[in-house]
Amino acid sequence: MVRTYAAENCTLVFGGVYITGFGDGTYITAEKQEDSFTTHVSAQGEISTAETHNTLGTITATLAQTSPSLKYLTDAHNRKAVEPCYVIDSNTGEQIGGSEARIINPGSRSFGGEIETREIAITVFDYEVK
């Protein structure tokens, strides 16, 4: 069976607003901050695990400096907004994120003769992958 991936079917929604104007290449990354559990092996080979209760994750969006969403995200950062944030991949049906998220920083700025990109990092407080 042949499957097709189309980048335009992968979206980022922050505070109910669809983010647009991504940079070229990998434009969204999502990662849980810690593993779900740690393991311990005793001197006699007994294995035990400890659950990690850290539900934090990070979603990073790479936007072109011409993105119409940059102002919205910068304003959300400045007002310390806590909003739902989800990556939705219609190609696979995946949904990543959570109901409470806050923008860590509005991204570094650089200017030159070409269109630059901005990396916007978002902490998701109740991060999950569905």
PDB file of C-alpha atoms in Angstrom, residues 5-114:
ATOM      1  CA  TYR A   5       2.531  12.616   3.193  1.00  0.00           C
ATOM      2  CA  ALA A   6       1.646  16.243   2.473  1.00  0.00           C
ATOM      3  CA  ALA A   7       3.136  18.946   4.714  1.00  0.00           C
ATOM      4  CA  GLU A   8       0.096  21.192   4.290  1.00  0.00           C
ATOM      5  CA  ASN A   9      -1.931  18.575   6.199  1.00  0.00           C
ATOM      6  CA  CYS A  10       0.114  19.154   9.368  1.00  0.00           C
ATOM      7  CA  THR A  11      -1.055  22.201  11.318  1.00  0.00           C
ATOM      8  CA  LEU A  12      -0.334  24.019  14.566  1.00  0.00           C
ATOM      9  CA  VAL A  13      -3.165  25.596  16.536  1.00  0.00           C
ATOM     10  CA  PHE A  14      -2.467  27.930  19.474  1.00  0.00           C
ATOM     11  CA  GLY A  15      -5.372  29.474  21.347  1.00  0.00           C
ATOM     12  CA  GLY A  16      -7.807  28.366  18.659  1.00  0.00           C
ATOM     13  CA  VAL A  17      -5.825  30.174  15.931  1.00  0.00           C
ATOM     14  CA  TYR A  18      -4.253  28.219  13.070  1.00  0.00           C
ATOM     15  CA  ILE A  19      -0.609  29.279  12.774  1.00  0.00           C
ATOM     16  CA  THR A  20       0.596  29.978   9.222  1.00  0.00           C
ATOM     17  CA  GLY A  21       3.718  31.150   7.429  1.00  0.00           C
ATOM     18  CA  PHE A  22       6.161  28.394   8.340  1.00  0.00           C
ATOM     19  CA  GLY A  23       9.770  28.326   7.197  1.00  0.00           C
ATOM     20  CA  ASP A  24      11.149  25.750   4.786  1.00  0.00           C
ATOM     21  CA  GLY A  25      12.260  22.325   6.014  1.00  0.00           C
ATOM     22  CA  THR A  26      11.227  20.941   9.402  1.00  0.00           C
ATOM     23  CA  TYR A  27       8.749  23.510  10.647  1.00  0.00           C
ATOM     24  CA  ILE A  28       7.249  21.891  13.760  1.00  0.00           C
ATOM     25  CA  THR A  29       8.881  19.697  16.381  1.00  0.00           C
ATOM     26  CA  ALA A  30       7.179  18.230  19.454  1.00  0.00           C
ATOM     27  CA  GLU A  31       8.806  16.402  22.339  1.00  0.00           C
ATOM     28  CA  LYS A  32       7.945  15.269  25.863  1.00  0.00           C
ATOM     29  CA  GLN A  33      10.377  16.750  28.375  1.00  0.00           C
ATOM     30  CA  GLU A  34      11.126  13.487  30.198  1.00  0.00           C
ATOM     31  CA  ASP A  35      10.665   9.794  29.572  1.00  0.00           C
ATOM     32  CA  SER A  36       7.490   8.275  31.026  1.00  0.00           C
ATOM     33  CA  PHE A  37       9.426   6.079  33.491  1.00  0.00           C
ATOM     34  CA  THR A  38      12.915   5.215  34.673  1.00  0.00           C
ATOM     35  CA  THR A  39      14.268   1.727  35.297  1.00  0.00           C
ATOM     36  CA  HIS A  40      16.490   0.249  37.954  1.00  0.00           C
ATOM     37  CA  VAL A  41      18.237  -3.093  37.832  1.00  0.00           C
ATOM     38  CA  SER A  42      19.402  -4.539  41.161  1.00  0.00           C
ATOM     39  CA  ALA A  43      22.689  -6.346  41.715  1.00  0.00           C
ATOM     40  CA  GLN A  44      20.751  -9.601  41.364  1.00  0.00           C
ATOM     41  CA  GLY A  45      19.057  -8.587  38.107  1.00  0.00           C
ATOM     42  CA  GLU A  46      15.645  -7.636  39.486  1.00  0.00           C
ATOM     43  CA  ILE A  47      14.077  -4.908  37.403  1.00  0.00           C
ATOM     44  CA  SER A  48      11.825  -2.191  38.762  1.00  0.00           C
ATOM     45  CA  THR A  49      10.438   0.985  37.264  1.00  0.00           C
ATOM     46  CA  ALA A  50       9.511   4.376  38.653  1.00  0.00           C
ATOM     47  CA  GLU A  51       6.790   6.351  36.923  1.00  0.00           C
ATOM     48  CA  THR A  52       7.651   9.900  35.930  1.00  0.00           C
ATOM     49  CA  HIS A  53       4.829  12.321  36.603  1.00  0.00           C
ATOM     50  CA  ASN A  54       6.275  15.174  34.548  1.00  0.00           C
ATOM     51  CA  THR A  55       3.617  16.065  31.954  1.00  0.00           C
ATOM     52  CA  LEU A  56       5.595  18.894  30.344  1.00  0.00           C
ATOM     53  CA  GLY A  57       6.400  18.939  26.651  1.00  0.00           C
ATOM     54  CA  THR A  58       7.730  21.437  24.136  1.00  0.00           C
ATOM     55  CA  ILE A  59       6.399  22.319  20.711  1.00  0.00           C
ATOM     56  CA  THR A  60       8.697  24.427  18.556  1.00  0.00           C
ATOM     57  CA  ALA A  61       7.462  26.177  15.422  1.00  0.00           C
ATOM     58  CA  THR A  62       9.833  27.565  12.797  1.00  0.00           C
ATOM     59  CA  LEU A  63       8.166  30.519  11.087  1.00  0.00           C
ATOM     60  CA  ALA A  64       9.353  32.712   8.244  1.00  0.00           C
ATOM     61  CA  GLN A  65       9.908  36.314   9.322  1.00  0.00           C
ATOM     62  CA  THR A  66       7.078  37.203   6.925  1.00  0.00           C
ATOM     63  CA  SER A  67       4.602  34.958   8.770  1.00  0.00           C
ATOM     64  CA  PRO A  68       1.308  36.679   9.574  1.00  0.00           C
ATOM     65  CA  SER A  69       1.217  34.609  12.809  1.00  0.00           C
ATOM     66  CA  LEU A  70       4.363  36.142  14.329  1.00  0.00           C
ATOM     67  CA  LYS A  71       2.558  39.172  15.757  1.00  0.00           C
ATOM     68  CA  TYR A  72      -0.196  37.008  17.250  1.00  0.00           C
ATOM     69  CA  LEU A  73       2.341  34.701  18.945  1.00  0.00           C
ATOM     70  CA  THR A  74       4.503  37.609  20.152  1.00  0.00           C
ATOM     71  CA  ASP A  75       1.422  39.305  21.619  1.00  0.00           C
ATOM     72  CA  ALA A  76       0.403  36.018  23.314  1.00  0.00           C
ATOM     73  CA  HIS A  77       3.899  35.777  24.799  1.00  0.00           C
ATOM     74  CA  ASN A  78       3.824  39.368  26.040  1.00  0.00           C
ATOM     75  CA  ARG A  79       0.444  38.945  27.752  1.00  0.00           C
ATOM     76  CA  LYS A  80       1.587  35.621  29.300  1.00  0.00           C
ATOM     77  CA  ALA A  81      -1.355  33.809  27.723  1.00  0.00           C
ATOM     78  CA  VAL A  82      -2.058  30.201  28.731  1.00  0.00           C
ATOM     79  CA  GLU A  83      -3.938  28.605  25.829  1.00  0.00           C
ATOM     80  CA  PRO A  84      -4.580  25.191  24.265  1.00  0.00           C
ATOM     81  CA  CYS A  85      -1.891  24.196  21.760  1.00  0.00           C
ATOM     82  CA  TYR A  86      -2.022  21.254  19.381  1.00  0.00           C
ATOM     83  CA  VAL A  87      -0.128  19.877  16.416  1.00  0.00           C
ATOM     84  CA  ILE A  88      -2.653  18.108  14.198  1.00  0.00           C
ATOM     85  CA  ASP A  89      -1.362  15.791  11.496  1.00  0.00           C
ATOM     86  CA  SER A  90      -4.244  14.918   9.173  1.00  0.00           C
ATOM     87  CA  ASN A  91      -1.923  12.574   7.261  1.00  0.00           C
ATOM     88  CA  THR A  92      -1.691  10.162  10.197  1.00  0.00           C
ATOM     89  CA  GLY A  93      -4.469  11.273  12.550  1.00  0.00           C
ATOM     90  CA  GLU A  94      -1.964  12.230  15.249  1.00  0.00           C
ATOM     91  CA  GLN A  95      -2.765  15.004  17.708  1.00  0.00           C
ATOM     92  CA  ILE A  96       0.029  16.264  19.953  1.00  0.00           C
ATOM     93  CA  GLY A  97      -0.201  18.933  22.631  1.00  0.00           C
ATOM     94  CA  GLY A  98      -2.497  19.878  25.467  1.00  0.00           C
ATOM     95  CA  SER A  99      -5.148  22.188  26.849  1.00  0.00           C
ATOM     96  CA  GLU A 100      -2.687  24.482  28.644  1.00  0.00           C
ATOM     97  CA  ALA A 101       0.399  25.931  26.979  1.00  0.00           C
ATOM     98  CA  ARG A 102       2.469  29.108  27.145  1.00  0.00           C
ATOM     99  CA  ILE A 103       5.032  30.590  24.772  1.00  0.00           C
ATOM    100  CA  ILE A 104       8.506  30.400  26.339  1.00  0.00           C
ATOM    101  CA  ASN A 105       9.940  33.215  24.217  1.00  0.00           C
ATOM    102  CA  PRO A 106       9.013  35.046  21.022  1.00  0.00           C
ATOM    103  CA  GLY A 107      12.092  33.765  19.162  1.00  0.00           C
ATOM    104  CA  SER A 108      15.383  35.392  18.343  1.00  0.00           C
ATOM    105  CA  ARG A 109      15.442  37.931  15.547  1.00  0.00           C
ATOM    106  CA  SER A 110      17.971  38.247  12.736  1.00  0.00           C
ATOM    107  CA  PHE A 111      17.786  40.326   9.591  1.00  0.00           C
ATOM    108  CA  GLY A 112      19.603  39.997   6.288  1.00  0.00           C
ATOM    109  CA  GLY A 113      19.231  39.909   2.537  1.00  0.00           C
ATOM    110  CA  GLU A 114      17.162  36.706   2.633  1.00  0.00           C
TER     111      GLU A 114
END
